[in-house]
Short mmCIF file of C-alpha atoms in Angstrom, two decimals:
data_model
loop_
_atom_site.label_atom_id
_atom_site.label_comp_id
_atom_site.label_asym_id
_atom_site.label_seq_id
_atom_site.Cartn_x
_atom_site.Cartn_y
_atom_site.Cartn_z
CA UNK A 1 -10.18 -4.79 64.21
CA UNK A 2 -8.48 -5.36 60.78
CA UNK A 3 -8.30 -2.51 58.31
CA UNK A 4 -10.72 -3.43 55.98
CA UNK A 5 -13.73 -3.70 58.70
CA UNK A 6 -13.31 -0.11 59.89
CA UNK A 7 -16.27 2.04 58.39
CA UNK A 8 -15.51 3.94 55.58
CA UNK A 9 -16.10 7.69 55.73
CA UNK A 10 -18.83 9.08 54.23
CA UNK A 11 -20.29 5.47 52.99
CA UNK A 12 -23.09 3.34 52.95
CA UNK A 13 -22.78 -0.22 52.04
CA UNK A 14 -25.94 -0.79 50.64
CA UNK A 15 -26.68 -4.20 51.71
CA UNK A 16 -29.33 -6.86 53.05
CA UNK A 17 -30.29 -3.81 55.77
CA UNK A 18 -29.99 -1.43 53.73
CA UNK A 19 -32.18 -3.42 50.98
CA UNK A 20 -35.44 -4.98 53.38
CA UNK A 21 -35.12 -0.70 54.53
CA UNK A 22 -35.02 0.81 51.72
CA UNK A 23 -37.93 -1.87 49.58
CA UNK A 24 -40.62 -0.09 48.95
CA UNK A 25 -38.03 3.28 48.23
CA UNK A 26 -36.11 1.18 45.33
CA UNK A 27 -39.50 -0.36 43.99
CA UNK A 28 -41.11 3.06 43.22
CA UNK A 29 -37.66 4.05 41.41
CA UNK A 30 -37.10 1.21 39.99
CA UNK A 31 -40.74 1.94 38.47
CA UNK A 32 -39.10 4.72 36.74
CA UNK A 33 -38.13 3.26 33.80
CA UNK A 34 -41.07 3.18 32.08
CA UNK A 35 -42.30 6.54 31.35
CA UNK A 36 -45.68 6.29 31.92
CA UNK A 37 -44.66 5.76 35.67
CA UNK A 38 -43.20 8.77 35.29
CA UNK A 39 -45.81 10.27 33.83
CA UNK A 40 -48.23 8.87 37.04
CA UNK A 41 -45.80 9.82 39.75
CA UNK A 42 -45.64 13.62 38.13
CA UNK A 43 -49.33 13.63 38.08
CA UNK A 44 -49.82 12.64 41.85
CA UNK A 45 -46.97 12.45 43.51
CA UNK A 46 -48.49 11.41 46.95
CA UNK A 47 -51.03 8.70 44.99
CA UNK A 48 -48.13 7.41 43.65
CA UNK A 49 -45.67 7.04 47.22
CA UNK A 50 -48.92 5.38 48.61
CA UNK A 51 -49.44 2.82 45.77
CA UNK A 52 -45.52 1.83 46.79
CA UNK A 53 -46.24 1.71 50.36
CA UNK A 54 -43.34 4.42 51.09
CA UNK A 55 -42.95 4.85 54.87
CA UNK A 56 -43.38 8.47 56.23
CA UNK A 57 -39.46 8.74 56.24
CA UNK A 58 -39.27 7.63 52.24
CA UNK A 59 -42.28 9.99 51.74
CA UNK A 60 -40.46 12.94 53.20
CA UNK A 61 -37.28 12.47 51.77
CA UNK A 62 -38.94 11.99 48.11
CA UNK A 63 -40.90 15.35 49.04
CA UNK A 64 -37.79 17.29 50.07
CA UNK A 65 -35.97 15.61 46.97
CA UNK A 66 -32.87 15.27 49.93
CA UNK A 67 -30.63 12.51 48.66
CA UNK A 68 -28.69 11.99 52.05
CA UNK A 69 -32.43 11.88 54.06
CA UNK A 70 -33.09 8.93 50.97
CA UNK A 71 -29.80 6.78 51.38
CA UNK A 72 -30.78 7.44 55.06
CA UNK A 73 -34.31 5.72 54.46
CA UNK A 74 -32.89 2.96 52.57
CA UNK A 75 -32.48 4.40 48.82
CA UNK A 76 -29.72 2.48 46.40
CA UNK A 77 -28.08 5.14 44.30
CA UNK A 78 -28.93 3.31 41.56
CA UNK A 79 -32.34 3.27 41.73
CA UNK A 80 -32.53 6.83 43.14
CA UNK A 81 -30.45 7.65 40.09
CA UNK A 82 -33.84 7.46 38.26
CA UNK A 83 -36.30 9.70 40.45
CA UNK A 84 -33.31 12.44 39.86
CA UNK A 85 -33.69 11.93 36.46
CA UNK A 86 -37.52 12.88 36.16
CA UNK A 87 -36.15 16.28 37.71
CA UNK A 88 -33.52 16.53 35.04
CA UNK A 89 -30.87 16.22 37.61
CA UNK A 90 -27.74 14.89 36.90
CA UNK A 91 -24.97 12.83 38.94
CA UNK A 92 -23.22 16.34 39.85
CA UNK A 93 -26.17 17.25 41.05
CA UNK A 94 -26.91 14.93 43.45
CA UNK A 95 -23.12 14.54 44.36
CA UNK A 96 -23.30 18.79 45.07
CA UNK A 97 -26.23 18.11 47.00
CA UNK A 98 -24.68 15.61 49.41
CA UNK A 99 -21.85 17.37 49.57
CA UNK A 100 -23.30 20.91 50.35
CA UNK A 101 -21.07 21.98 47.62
CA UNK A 102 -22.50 24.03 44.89
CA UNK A 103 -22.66 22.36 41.42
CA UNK A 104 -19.96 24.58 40.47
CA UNK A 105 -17.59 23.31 43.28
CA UNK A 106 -18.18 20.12 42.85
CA UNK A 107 -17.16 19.91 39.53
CA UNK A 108 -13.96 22.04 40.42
CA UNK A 109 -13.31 19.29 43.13
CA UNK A 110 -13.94 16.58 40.30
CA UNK A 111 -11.43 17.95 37.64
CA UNK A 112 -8.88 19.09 40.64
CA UNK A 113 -8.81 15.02 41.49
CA UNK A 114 -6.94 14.71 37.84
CA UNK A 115 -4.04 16.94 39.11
CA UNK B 1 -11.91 -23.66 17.51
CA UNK B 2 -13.04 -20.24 19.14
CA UNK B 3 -10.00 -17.99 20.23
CA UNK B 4 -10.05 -15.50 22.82
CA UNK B 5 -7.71 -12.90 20.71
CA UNK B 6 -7.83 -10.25 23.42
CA UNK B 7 -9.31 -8.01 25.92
CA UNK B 8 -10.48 -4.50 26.06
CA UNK B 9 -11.66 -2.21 29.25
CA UNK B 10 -13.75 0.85 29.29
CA UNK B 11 -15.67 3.02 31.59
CA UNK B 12 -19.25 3.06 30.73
CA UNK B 13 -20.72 6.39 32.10
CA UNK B 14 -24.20 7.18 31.30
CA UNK B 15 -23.64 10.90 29.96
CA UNK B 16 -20.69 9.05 27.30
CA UNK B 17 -23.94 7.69 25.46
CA UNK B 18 -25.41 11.25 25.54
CA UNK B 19 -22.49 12.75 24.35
CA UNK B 20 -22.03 9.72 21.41
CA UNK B 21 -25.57 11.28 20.23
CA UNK B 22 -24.73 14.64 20.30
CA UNK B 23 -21.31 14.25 18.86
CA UNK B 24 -19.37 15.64 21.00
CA UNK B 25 -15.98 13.82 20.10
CA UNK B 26 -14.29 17.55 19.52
CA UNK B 27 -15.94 19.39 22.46
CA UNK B 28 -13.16 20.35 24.94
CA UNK B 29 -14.18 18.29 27.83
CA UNK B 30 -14.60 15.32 25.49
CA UNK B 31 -11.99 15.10 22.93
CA UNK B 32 -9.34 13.62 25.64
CA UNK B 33 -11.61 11.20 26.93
CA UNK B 34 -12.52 10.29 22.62
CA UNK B 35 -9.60 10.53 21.23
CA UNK B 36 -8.45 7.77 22.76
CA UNK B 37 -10.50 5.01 20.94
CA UNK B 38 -9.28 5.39 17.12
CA UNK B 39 -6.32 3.76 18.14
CA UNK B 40 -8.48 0.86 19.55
CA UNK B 41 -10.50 0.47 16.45
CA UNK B 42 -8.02 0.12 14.34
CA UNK B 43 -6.50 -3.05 16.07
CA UNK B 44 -10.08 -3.67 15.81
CA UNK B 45 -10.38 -3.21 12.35
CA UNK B 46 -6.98 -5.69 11.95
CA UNK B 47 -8.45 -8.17 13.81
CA UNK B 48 -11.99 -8.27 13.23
CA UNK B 49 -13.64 -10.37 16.19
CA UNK B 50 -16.73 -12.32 15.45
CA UNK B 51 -18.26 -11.83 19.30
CA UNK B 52 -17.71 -9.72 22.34
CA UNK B 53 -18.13 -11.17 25.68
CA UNK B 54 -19.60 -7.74 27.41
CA UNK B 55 -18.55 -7.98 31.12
CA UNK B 56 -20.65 -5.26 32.73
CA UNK B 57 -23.32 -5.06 35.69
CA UNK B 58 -26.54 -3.52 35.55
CA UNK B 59 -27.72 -0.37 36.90
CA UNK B 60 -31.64 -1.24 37.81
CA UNK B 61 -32.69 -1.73 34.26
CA UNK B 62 -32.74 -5.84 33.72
CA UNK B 63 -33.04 -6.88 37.55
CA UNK B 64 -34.52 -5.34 40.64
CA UNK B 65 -33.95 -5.93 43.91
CA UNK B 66 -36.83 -8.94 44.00
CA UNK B 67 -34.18 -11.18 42.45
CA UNK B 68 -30.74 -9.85 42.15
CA UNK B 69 -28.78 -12.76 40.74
CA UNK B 70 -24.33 -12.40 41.48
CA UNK B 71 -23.93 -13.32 37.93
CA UNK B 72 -26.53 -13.70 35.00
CA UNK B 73 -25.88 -14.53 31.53
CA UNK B 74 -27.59 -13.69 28.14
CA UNK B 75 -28.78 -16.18 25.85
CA UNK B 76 -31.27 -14.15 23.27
CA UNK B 77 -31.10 -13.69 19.51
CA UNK B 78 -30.64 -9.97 20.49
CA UNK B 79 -30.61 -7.35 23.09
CA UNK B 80 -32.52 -3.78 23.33
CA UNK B 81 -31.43 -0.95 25.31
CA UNK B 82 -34.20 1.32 27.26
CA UNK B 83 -34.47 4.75 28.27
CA UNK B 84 -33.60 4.23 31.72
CA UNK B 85 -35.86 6.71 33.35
CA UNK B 86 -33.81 9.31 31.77
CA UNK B 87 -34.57 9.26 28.04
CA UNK B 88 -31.50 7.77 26.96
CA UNK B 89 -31.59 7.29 23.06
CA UNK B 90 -32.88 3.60 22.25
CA UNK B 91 -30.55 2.62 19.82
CA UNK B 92 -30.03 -0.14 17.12
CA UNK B 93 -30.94 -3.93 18.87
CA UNK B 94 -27.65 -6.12 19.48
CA UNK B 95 -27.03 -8.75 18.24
CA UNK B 96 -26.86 -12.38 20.27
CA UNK B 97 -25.68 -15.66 19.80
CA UNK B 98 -27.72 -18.10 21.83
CA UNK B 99 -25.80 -21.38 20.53
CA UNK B 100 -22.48 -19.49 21.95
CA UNK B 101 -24.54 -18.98 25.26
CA UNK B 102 -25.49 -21.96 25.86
CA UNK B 103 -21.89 -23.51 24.98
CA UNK B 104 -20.83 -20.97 27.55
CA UNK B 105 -23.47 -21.58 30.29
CA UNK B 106 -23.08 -25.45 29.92
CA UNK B 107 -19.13 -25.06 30.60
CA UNK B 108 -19.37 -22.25 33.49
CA UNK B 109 -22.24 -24.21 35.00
CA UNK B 110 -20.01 -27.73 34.88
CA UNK B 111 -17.40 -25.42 36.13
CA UNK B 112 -18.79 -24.63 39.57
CA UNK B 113 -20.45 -21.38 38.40
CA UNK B 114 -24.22 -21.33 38.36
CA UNK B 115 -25.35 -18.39 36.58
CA UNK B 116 -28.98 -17.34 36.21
CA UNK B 117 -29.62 -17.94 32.59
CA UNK B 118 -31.44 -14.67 30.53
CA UNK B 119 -33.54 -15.68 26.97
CA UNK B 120 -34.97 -12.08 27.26
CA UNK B 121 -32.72 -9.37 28.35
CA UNK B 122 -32.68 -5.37 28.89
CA UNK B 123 -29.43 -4.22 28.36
CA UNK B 124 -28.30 -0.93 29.92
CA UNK B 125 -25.61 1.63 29.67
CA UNK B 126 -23.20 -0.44 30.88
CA UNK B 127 -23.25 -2.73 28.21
CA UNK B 128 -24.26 -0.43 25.37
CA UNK B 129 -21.82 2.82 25.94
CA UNK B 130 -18.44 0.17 25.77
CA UNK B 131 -20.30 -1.42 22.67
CA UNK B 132 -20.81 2.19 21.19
CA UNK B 133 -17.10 3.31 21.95
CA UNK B 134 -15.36 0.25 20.66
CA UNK B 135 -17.83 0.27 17.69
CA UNK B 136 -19.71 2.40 16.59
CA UNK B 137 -20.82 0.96 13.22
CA UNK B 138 -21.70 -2.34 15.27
CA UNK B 139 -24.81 -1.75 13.37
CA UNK B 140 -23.17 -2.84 10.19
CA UNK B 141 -20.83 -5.46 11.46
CA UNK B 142 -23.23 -7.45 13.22
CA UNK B 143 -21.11 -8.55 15.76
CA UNK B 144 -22.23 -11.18 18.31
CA UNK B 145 -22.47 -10.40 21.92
CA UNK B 146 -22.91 -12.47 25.32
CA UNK B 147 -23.61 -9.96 27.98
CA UNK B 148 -22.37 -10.70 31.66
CA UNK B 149 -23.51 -9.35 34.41
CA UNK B 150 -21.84 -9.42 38.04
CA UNK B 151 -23.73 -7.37 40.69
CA UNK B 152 -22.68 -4.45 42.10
CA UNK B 153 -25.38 -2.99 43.38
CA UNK B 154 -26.40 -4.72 46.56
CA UNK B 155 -23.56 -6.07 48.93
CA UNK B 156 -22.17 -8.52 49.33
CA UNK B 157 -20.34 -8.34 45.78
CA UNK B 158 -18.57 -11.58 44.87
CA UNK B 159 -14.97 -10.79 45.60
CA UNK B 160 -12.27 -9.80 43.31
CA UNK B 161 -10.83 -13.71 43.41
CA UNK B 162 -14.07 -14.96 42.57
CA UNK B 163 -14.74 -12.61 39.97
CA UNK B 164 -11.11 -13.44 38.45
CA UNK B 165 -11.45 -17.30 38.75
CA UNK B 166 -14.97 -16.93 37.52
CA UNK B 167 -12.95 -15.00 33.88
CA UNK B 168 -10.39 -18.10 34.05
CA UNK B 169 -13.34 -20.22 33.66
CA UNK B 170 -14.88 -18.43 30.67
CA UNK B 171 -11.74 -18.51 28.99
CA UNK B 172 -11.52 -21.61 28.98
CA UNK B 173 -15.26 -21.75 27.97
CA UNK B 174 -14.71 -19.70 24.99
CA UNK B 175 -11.85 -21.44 23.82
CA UNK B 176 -13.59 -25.17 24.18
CA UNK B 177 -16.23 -23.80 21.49
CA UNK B 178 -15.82 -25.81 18.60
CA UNK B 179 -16.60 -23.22 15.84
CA UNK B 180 -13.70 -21.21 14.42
CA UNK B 181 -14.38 -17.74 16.22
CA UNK B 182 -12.74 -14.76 17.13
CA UNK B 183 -13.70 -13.52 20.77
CA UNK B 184 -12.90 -10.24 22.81
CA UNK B 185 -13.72 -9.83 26.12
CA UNK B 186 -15.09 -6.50 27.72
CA UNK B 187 -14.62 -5.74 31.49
CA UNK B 188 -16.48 -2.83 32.00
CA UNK B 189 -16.68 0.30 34.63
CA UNK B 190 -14.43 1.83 37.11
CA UNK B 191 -12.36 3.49 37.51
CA UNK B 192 -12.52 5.09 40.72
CA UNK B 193 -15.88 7.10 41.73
CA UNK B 194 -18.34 7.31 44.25
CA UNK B 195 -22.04 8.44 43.50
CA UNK B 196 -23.54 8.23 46.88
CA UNK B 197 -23.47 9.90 50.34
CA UNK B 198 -20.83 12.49 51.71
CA UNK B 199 -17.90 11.00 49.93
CA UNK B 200 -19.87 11.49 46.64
CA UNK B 201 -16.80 12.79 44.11
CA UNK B 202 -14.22 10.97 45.88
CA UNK B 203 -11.37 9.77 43.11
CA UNK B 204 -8.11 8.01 43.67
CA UNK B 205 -5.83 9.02 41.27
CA UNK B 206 -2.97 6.89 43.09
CA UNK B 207 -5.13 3.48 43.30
CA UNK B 208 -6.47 3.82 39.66
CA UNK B 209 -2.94 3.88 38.48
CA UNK B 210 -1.90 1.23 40.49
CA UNK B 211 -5.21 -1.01 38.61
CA UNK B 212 -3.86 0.32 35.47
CA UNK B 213 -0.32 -1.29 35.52
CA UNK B 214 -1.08 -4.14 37.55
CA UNK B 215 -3.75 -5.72 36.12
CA UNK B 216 -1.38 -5.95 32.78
CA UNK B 217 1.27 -8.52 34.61
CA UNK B 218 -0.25 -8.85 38.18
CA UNK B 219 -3.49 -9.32 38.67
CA UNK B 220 -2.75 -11.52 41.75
CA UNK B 221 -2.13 -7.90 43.61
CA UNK B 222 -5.95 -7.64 43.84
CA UNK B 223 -7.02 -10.98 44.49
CA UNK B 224 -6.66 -10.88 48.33
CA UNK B 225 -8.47 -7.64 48.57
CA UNK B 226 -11.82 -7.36 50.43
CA UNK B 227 -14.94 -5.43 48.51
CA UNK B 228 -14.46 -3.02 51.86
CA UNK B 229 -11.24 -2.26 50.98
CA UNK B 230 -12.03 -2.33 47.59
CA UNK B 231 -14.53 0.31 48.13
CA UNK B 232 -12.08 2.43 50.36
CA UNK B 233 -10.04 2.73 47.30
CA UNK B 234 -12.38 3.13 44.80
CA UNK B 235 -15.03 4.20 45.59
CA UNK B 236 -18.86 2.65 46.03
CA UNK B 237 -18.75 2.37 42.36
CA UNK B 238 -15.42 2.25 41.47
CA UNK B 239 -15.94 -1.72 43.00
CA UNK B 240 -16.63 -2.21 39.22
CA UNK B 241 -13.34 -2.83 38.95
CA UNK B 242 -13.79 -6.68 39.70
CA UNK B 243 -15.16 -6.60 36.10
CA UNK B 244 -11.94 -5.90 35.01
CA UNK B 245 -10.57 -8.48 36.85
CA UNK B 246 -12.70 -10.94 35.60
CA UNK B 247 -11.69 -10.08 31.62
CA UNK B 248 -8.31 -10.55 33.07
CA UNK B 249 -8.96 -13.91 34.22
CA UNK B 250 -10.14 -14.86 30.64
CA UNK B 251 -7.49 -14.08 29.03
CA UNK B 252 -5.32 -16.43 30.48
CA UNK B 253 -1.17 -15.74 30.90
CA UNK B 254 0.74 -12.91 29.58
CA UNK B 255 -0.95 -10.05 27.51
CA UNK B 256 0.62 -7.44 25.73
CA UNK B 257 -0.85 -3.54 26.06
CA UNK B 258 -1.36 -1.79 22.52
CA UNK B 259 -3.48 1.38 23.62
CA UNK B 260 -4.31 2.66 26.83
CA UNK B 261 -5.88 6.14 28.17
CA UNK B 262 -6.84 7.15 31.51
CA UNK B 263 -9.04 10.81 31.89
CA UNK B 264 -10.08 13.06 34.85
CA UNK B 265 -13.09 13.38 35.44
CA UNK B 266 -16.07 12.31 33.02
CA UNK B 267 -19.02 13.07 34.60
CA UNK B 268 -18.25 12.04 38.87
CA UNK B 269 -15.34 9.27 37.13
CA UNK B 270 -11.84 8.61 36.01
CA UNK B 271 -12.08 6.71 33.37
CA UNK B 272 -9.68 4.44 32.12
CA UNK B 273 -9.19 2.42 29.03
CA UNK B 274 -7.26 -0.37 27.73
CA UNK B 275 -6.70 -2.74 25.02
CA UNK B 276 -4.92 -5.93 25.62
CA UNK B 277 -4.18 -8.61 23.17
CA UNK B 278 -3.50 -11.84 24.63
CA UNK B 279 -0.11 -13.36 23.56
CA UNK B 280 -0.83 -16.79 25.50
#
């Protein structure tokens, strides 16, 4: 096996299986944009998974608001990026939540990467 | 005729647009990261380019998974930004040049590259936070833009070669357009970072140097590289890099560096910056 074809640690490719997956997942966030999605989702969360057709897995991870369980279920980061926005979280956030750092560590780990 | 006079790189992280609105160019975390764009505007300022080519890919704003074209093109009078699910500030429209567009599409198209064509387009962080940086009175300049995109969100990427013969080919593009014009070409994102799973934070210090130099004299170092193995050193998103590569490939042979800056961390990236002016 060549170098570049061994898995990389801790890393999803997100591609044609990951994208059929993860559908219904990236459709919902990609809803997101608008705010009056936003607005929906916030008022009935479950409604609003079922209008998607999220799969029970997709549904629990959104429920949870576990980032790992939604990459599992097919989530793009990009996409997902958006759902942790309605919460006000921030890319440190999620990264200290996939990490099972605190947000405080994770930043520490992010500036010690400069040394 | 229309002259590519040089090329600039930027990362384009969401929270830089945030911090643009709240001023922040003196804060403590900022100011390195800020400071090192006056120097950039005032080759800018010397120069005074008539269009930027923004090389960037977009986050879920413009496309969604349903149809997610490798490379897309604008060709609209102007382009709006969106709050993109996070309340980003909508700011002042861009403006377009269709007539450039279509002199560019017509040329990459003949060339072997078949973009999907855009007369309506949502531009997103990646496009506006480079356009913010580089100027921030755009506003008042009313400089022309062509966005770019190149996917990078669902593999598989096109590779760094492609990506660089794909900026050969809009060099030459831009500088077959008949009108007396002044073009600079964004490649935007990088450098290294990784949003997503348990190497979320990951940076390579080492690699992003390495892009730093050698995309100045060598940009053949990359062009054998794999996405993988882009990815390995990067990052998940630090594969943005092959925008850089492809505002490389238009700007032809030799190039001469007049600024650059590279900052640990903003928000999960390094960010790096240059400013290139082509001497070919």
């Amino acid at each position: 096996m060549l170098h570049h074809d061994l898995p990389i640690p801790g890393t999803v490719l997100f591609d044609g299986t990951q994208a059929i997956k993860g559908y219904a997942l990236n459709k919902m966030c990609y809803s997101f944009n608008k705010k009056a999605n936003r607005d929906e989702f916030l008022a009935d969360e479950e409604a609003y998974m079922e209008k998607y057709g999220l799969n029970e897995q997709q549904k629990q991870a959104i429920r949870a608001k576990v980032v790992l369980d939604m990459l599992e279920a097919g989530g793009n980061i990009y996409y997902l990026a958006k759902f942790a926005g309605i919460f006000g979280l921030n890319v440190q956030d999620v990264g200290a939540q996939q990490t099972g750092m605190s947000v405080e560590e994770f930043k520490e780990k992010l500036l010690r990467a400069g040394d | 005729m229309a002259r590519v006079i040089g090329g600039l790189t930027t990362s384009h992280i969401p929270a830089i647009g945030n911090a643009i609105a709240k001023k922040m160019f003196q804060d403590p975390y900022w100011k390195p990261f800020f400071d090192g764009y006056p120097p950039v505007w005032k080759w800018l300022e010397e120069v005074k380019p008539d269009i930027a080519v923004v090389i960037y890919n977009d986050h879920g704003l413009n496309f969604f998974l349903d149809k997610q074209p490798t490379f897309a093109i604008g060709a609209a009078p102007e382009y709006r930004n969106e709050d993109e699910g996070w309340g980003i500030p909508t700011i002042a429209p861009f403006k377009g040049d269709p007539e450039f567009s279509w002199h560019l599409i017509n040329h990459l198209v003949a060339d072997e590259f078949d973009l999907v064509t855009c007369q309506e387009m949502a531009v997103d962080h990646g496009f506006t936070v480079p356009m913010q940086l580089f100027w921030p009175n755009y506003e008042d300049l009313g400089i022309r833009t062509v966005p770019l995109v190149i996917n990078t969100v669902q593999h598989p990427l096109p590779s760094p070669r492609r990506c660089y013969k794909l900026g050969l080919s809009l060099g030459k593009a831009i500088e077959s357009y008949p009108e007396d014009a002044k073009v600079v070409v964004l490649g935007t994102g990088g450098l290294s970072h990784q949003l997503d799973g348990k190497r979320a934070g990951f940076i390579n210090k080492q690699f992003d140097m390495l892009c730093m130099e050698k995309i100045v004299d060598e940009p053949g170092y990359f062009l054998d590289m794999t996405i993988p193995e882009l990815v390995r050193e990067a990052g998940a998103q630090g594969a943005e890099f092959i925008l850089w590569l492809t505002m490389r490939g238009a700007l032809g042979g030799n190039v001469k560096v007049l600024h650059s800056n590279y900052h640990i961390p903003i928000s999960n990236t390094a960010s790096g910056l240059l400013c290139l002016e082509n001497a070919a």
